[in-house]
PDB file of C-alpha atoms in Angstrom:
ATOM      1  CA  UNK L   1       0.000   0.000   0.000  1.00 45.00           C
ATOM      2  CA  UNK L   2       0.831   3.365  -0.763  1.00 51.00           C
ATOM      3  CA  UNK L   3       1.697   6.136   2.293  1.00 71.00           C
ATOM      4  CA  UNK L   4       0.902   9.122  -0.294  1.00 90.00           C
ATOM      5  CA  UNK L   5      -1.688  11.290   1.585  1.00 96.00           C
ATOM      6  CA  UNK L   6      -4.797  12.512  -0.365  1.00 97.00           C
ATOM      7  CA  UNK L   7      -5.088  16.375   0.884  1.00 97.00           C
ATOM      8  CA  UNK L   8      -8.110  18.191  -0.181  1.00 97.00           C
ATOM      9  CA  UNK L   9      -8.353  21.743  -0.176  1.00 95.00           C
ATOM     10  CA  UNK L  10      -5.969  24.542   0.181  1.00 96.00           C
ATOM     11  CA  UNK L  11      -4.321  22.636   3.721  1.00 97.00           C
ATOM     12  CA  UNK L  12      -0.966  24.531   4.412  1.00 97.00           C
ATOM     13  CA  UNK L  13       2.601  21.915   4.487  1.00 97.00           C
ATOM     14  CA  UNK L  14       3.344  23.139   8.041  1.00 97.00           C
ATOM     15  CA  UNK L  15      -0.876  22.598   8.880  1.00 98.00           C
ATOM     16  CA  UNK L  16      -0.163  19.092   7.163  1.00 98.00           C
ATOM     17  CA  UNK L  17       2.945  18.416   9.277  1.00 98.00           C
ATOM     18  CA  UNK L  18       1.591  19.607  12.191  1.00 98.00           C
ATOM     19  CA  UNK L  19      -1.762  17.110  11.854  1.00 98.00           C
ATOM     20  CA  UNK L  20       0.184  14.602  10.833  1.00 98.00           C
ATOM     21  CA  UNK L  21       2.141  14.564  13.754  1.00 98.00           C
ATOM     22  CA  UNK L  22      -0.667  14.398  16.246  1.00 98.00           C
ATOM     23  CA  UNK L  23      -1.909  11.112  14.334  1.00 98.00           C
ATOM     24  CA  UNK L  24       1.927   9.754  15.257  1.00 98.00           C
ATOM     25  CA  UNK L  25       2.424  10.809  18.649  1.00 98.00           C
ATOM     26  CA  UNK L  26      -0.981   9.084  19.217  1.00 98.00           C
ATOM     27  CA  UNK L  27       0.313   5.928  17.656  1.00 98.00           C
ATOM     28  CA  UNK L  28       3.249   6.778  19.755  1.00 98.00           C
ATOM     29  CA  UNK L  29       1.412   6.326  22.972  1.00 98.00           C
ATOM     30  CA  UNK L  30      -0.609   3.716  21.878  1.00 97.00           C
ATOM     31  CA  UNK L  31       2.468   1.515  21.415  1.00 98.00           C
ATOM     32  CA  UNK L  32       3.902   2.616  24.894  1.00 97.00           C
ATOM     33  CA  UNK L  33       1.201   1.792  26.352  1.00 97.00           C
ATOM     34  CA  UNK L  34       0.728   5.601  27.638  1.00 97.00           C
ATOM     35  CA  UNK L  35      -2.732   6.115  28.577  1.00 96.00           C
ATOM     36  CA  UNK L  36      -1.982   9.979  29.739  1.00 97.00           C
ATOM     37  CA  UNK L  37       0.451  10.388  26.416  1.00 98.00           C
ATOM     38  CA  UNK L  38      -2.713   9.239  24.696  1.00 97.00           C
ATOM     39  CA  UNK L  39      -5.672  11.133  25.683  1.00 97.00           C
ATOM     40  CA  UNK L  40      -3.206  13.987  25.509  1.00 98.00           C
ATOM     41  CA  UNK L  41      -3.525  14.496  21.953  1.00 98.00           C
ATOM     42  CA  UNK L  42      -7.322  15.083  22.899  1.00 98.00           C
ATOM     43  CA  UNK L  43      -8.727  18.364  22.789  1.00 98.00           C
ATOM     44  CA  UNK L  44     -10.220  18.803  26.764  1.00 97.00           C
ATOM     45  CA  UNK L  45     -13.558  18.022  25.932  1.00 96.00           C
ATOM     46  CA  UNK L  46     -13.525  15.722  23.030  1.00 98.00           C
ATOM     47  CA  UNK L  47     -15.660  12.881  21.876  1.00 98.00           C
ATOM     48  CA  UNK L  48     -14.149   9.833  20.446  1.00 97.00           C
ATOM     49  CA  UNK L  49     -15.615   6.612  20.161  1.00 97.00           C
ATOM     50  CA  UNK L  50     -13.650   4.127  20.199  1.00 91.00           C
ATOM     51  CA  UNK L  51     -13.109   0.306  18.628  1.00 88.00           C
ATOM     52  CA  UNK L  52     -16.243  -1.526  20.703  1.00 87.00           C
ATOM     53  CA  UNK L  53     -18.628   1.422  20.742  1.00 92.00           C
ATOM     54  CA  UNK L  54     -17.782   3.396  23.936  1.00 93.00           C
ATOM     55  CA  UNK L  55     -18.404   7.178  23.329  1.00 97.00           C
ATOM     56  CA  UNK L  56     -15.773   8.358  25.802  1.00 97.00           C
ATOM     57  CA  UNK L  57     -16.229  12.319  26.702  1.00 98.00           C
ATOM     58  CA  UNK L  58     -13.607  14.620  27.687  1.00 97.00           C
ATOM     59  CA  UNK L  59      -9.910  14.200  27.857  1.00 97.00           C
ATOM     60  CA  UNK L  60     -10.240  13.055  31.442  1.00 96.00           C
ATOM     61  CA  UNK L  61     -12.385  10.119  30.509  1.00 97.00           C
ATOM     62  CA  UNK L  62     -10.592   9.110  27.556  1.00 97.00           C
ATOM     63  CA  UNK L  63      -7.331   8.390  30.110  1.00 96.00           C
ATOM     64  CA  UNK L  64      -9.496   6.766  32.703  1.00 96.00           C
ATOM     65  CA  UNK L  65     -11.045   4.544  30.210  1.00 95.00           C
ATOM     66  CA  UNK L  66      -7.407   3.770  28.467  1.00 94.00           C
ATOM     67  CA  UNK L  67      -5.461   3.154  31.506  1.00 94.00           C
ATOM     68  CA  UNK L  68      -6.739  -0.115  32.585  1.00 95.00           C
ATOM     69  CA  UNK L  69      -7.372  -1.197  29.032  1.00 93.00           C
ATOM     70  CA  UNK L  70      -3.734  -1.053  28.000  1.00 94.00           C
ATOM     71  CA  UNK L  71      -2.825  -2.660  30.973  1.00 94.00           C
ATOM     72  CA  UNK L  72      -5.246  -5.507  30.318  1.00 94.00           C
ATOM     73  CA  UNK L  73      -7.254  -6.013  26.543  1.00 92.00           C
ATOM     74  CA  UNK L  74      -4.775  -3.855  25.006  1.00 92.00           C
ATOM     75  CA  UNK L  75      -1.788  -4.868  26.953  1.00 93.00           C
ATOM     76  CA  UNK L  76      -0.051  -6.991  23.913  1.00 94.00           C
ATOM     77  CA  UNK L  77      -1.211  -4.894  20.717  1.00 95.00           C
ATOM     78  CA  UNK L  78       0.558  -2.610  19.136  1.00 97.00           C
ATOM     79  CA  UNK L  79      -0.005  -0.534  15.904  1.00 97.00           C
ATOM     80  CA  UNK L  80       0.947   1.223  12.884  1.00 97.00           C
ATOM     81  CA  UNK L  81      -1.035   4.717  12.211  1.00 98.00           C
ATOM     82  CA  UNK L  82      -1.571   6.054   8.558  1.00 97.00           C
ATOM     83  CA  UNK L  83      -2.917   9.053   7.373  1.00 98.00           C
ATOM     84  CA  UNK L  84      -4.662   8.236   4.297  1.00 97.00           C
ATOM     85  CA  UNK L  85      -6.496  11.598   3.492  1.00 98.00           C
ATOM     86  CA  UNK L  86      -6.653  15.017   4.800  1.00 98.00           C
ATOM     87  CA  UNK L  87      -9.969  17.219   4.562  1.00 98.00           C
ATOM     88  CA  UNK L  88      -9.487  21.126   4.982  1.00 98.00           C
ATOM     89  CA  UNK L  89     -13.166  22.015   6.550  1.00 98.00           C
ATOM     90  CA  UNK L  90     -11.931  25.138   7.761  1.00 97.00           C
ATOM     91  CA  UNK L  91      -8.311  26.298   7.812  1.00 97.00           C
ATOM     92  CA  UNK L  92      -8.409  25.396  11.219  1.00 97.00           C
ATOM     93  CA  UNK L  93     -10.180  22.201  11.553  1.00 98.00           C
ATOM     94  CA  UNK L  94      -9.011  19.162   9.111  1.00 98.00           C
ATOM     95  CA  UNK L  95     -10.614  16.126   9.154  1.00 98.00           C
ATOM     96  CA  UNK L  96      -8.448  13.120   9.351  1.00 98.00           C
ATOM     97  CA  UNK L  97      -8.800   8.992   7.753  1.00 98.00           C
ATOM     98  CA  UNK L  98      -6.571   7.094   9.301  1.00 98.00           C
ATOM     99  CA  UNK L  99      -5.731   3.573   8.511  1.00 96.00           C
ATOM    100  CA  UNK L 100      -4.308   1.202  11.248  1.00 96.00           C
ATOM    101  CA  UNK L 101      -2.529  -1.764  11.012  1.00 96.00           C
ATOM    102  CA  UNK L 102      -1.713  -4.433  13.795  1.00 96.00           C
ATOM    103  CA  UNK L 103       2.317  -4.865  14.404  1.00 97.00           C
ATOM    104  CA  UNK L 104       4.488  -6.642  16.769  1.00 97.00           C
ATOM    105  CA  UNK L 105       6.089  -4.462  19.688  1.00 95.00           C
ATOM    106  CA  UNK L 106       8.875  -3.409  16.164  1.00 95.00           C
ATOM    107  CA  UNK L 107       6.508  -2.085  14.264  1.00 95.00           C
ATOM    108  CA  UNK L 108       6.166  -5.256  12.032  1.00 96.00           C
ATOM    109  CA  UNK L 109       2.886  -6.587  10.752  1.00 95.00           C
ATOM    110  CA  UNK L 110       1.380  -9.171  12.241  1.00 95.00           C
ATOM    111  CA  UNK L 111      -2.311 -10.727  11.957  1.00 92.00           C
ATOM    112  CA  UNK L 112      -5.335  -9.321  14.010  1.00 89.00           C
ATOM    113  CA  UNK L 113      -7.705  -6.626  13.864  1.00 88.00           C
ATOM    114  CA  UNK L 114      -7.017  -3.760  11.760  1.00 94.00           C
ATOM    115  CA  UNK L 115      -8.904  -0.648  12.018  1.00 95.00           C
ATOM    116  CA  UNK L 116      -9.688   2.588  10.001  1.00 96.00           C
ATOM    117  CA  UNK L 117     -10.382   5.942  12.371  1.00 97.00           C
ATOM    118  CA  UNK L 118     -12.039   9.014  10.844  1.00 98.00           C
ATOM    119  CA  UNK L 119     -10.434  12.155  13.651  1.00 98.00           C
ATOM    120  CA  UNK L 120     -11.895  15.592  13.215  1.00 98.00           C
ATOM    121  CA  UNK L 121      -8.357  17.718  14.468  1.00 98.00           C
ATOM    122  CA  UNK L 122      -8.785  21.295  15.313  1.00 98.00           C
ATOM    123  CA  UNK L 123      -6.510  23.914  16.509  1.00 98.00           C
ATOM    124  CA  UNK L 124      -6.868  24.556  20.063  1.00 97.00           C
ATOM    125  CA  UNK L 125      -5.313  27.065  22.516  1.00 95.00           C
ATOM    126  CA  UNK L 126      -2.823  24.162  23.252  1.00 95.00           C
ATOM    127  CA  UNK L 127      -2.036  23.173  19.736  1.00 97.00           C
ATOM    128  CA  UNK L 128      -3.257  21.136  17.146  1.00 98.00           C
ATOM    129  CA  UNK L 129      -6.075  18.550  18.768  1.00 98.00           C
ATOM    130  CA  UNK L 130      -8.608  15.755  18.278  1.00 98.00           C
ATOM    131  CA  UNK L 131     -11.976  17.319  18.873  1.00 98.00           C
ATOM    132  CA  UNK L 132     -13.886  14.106  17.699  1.00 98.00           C
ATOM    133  CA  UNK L 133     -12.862  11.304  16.686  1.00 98.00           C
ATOM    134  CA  UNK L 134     -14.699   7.802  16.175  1.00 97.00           C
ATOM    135  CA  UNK L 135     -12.914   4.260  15.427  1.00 95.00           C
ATOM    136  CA  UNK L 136     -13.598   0.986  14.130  1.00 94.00           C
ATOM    137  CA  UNK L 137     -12.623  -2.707  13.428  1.00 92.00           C
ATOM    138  CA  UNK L 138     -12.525  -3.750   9.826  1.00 92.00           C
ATOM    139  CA  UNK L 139     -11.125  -6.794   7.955  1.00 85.00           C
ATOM    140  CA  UNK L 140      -7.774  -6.995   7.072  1.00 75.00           C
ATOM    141  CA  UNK L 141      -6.949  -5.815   3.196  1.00 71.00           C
ATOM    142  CA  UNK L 142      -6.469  -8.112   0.538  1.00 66.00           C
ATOM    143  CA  UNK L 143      -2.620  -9.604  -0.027  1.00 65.00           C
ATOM    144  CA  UNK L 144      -1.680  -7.373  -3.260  1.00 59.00           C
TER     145      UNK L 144
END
């Protein structure tokens, strides 16, 4: 598969860069197993529902809820994070598709559940955040 981004509308290279990079520094945390690193790139009262259906509000609730799931469901996965397409809704909200792939604790991939996210990031007093974001389980793509 291919890691070219599809950017629609008039999004800025440093705008790009700098949504790009909250999409890796959640994978980041993800793979350390950071709950606080993690709900960190969410804006202070987000929304994101995540892979089985729990709407999670606020930052606050999004570390609660990932704390005792990486130490337990989520203890042994690990991921890779792609940015497939970039929306520009306004120049300071970009909606994000994000396509994630299962790995070992290297980054390699490995059979499981793979996942595709749809984040809406906006740019917050604090930086560039997730403001909604909503995740689910999909089959694994077809061996090219």
């Amino acid at each position: 598969m291919t890691n070219e981004i599809l950017v629609v509308g008039a999004i800025p290279a440093r705008t790009q860069a700098a949504v790009t990079a909250v999409v890796k520094d959640l994978e980041q945390a993800f793979n350390a197993h950071d709950p606080v690193a993690l709900s960190e790139q969410f804006a202070r009262e987000a929304s994101w529902t995540n892979a089985v259906g729990t709407r999670l509000d606020g930052r606050a609730a999004i570390a609660e809820f990932s704390g005792p799931a990486m130490k337990g469901f989520l203890r042994d996965s690990y991921a890779r994070y792609d940015v497939v397409k970039l929306l520009e809704v306004t120049p300071e909200v970009i909606g994000v598709n994000v396509r994630q792939t299962p790995t070992d604790s290297s980054g390699n991939p490995v059979a499981g559940p793979h996942g595709v996210t749809t984040y809406v990031i906006a740019r917050q007093q604090e930086g560039w955040r997730i403001v909604v974001g909503q995740n689910a389980p999909v089959d694994a793509p077809p061996a090219a």
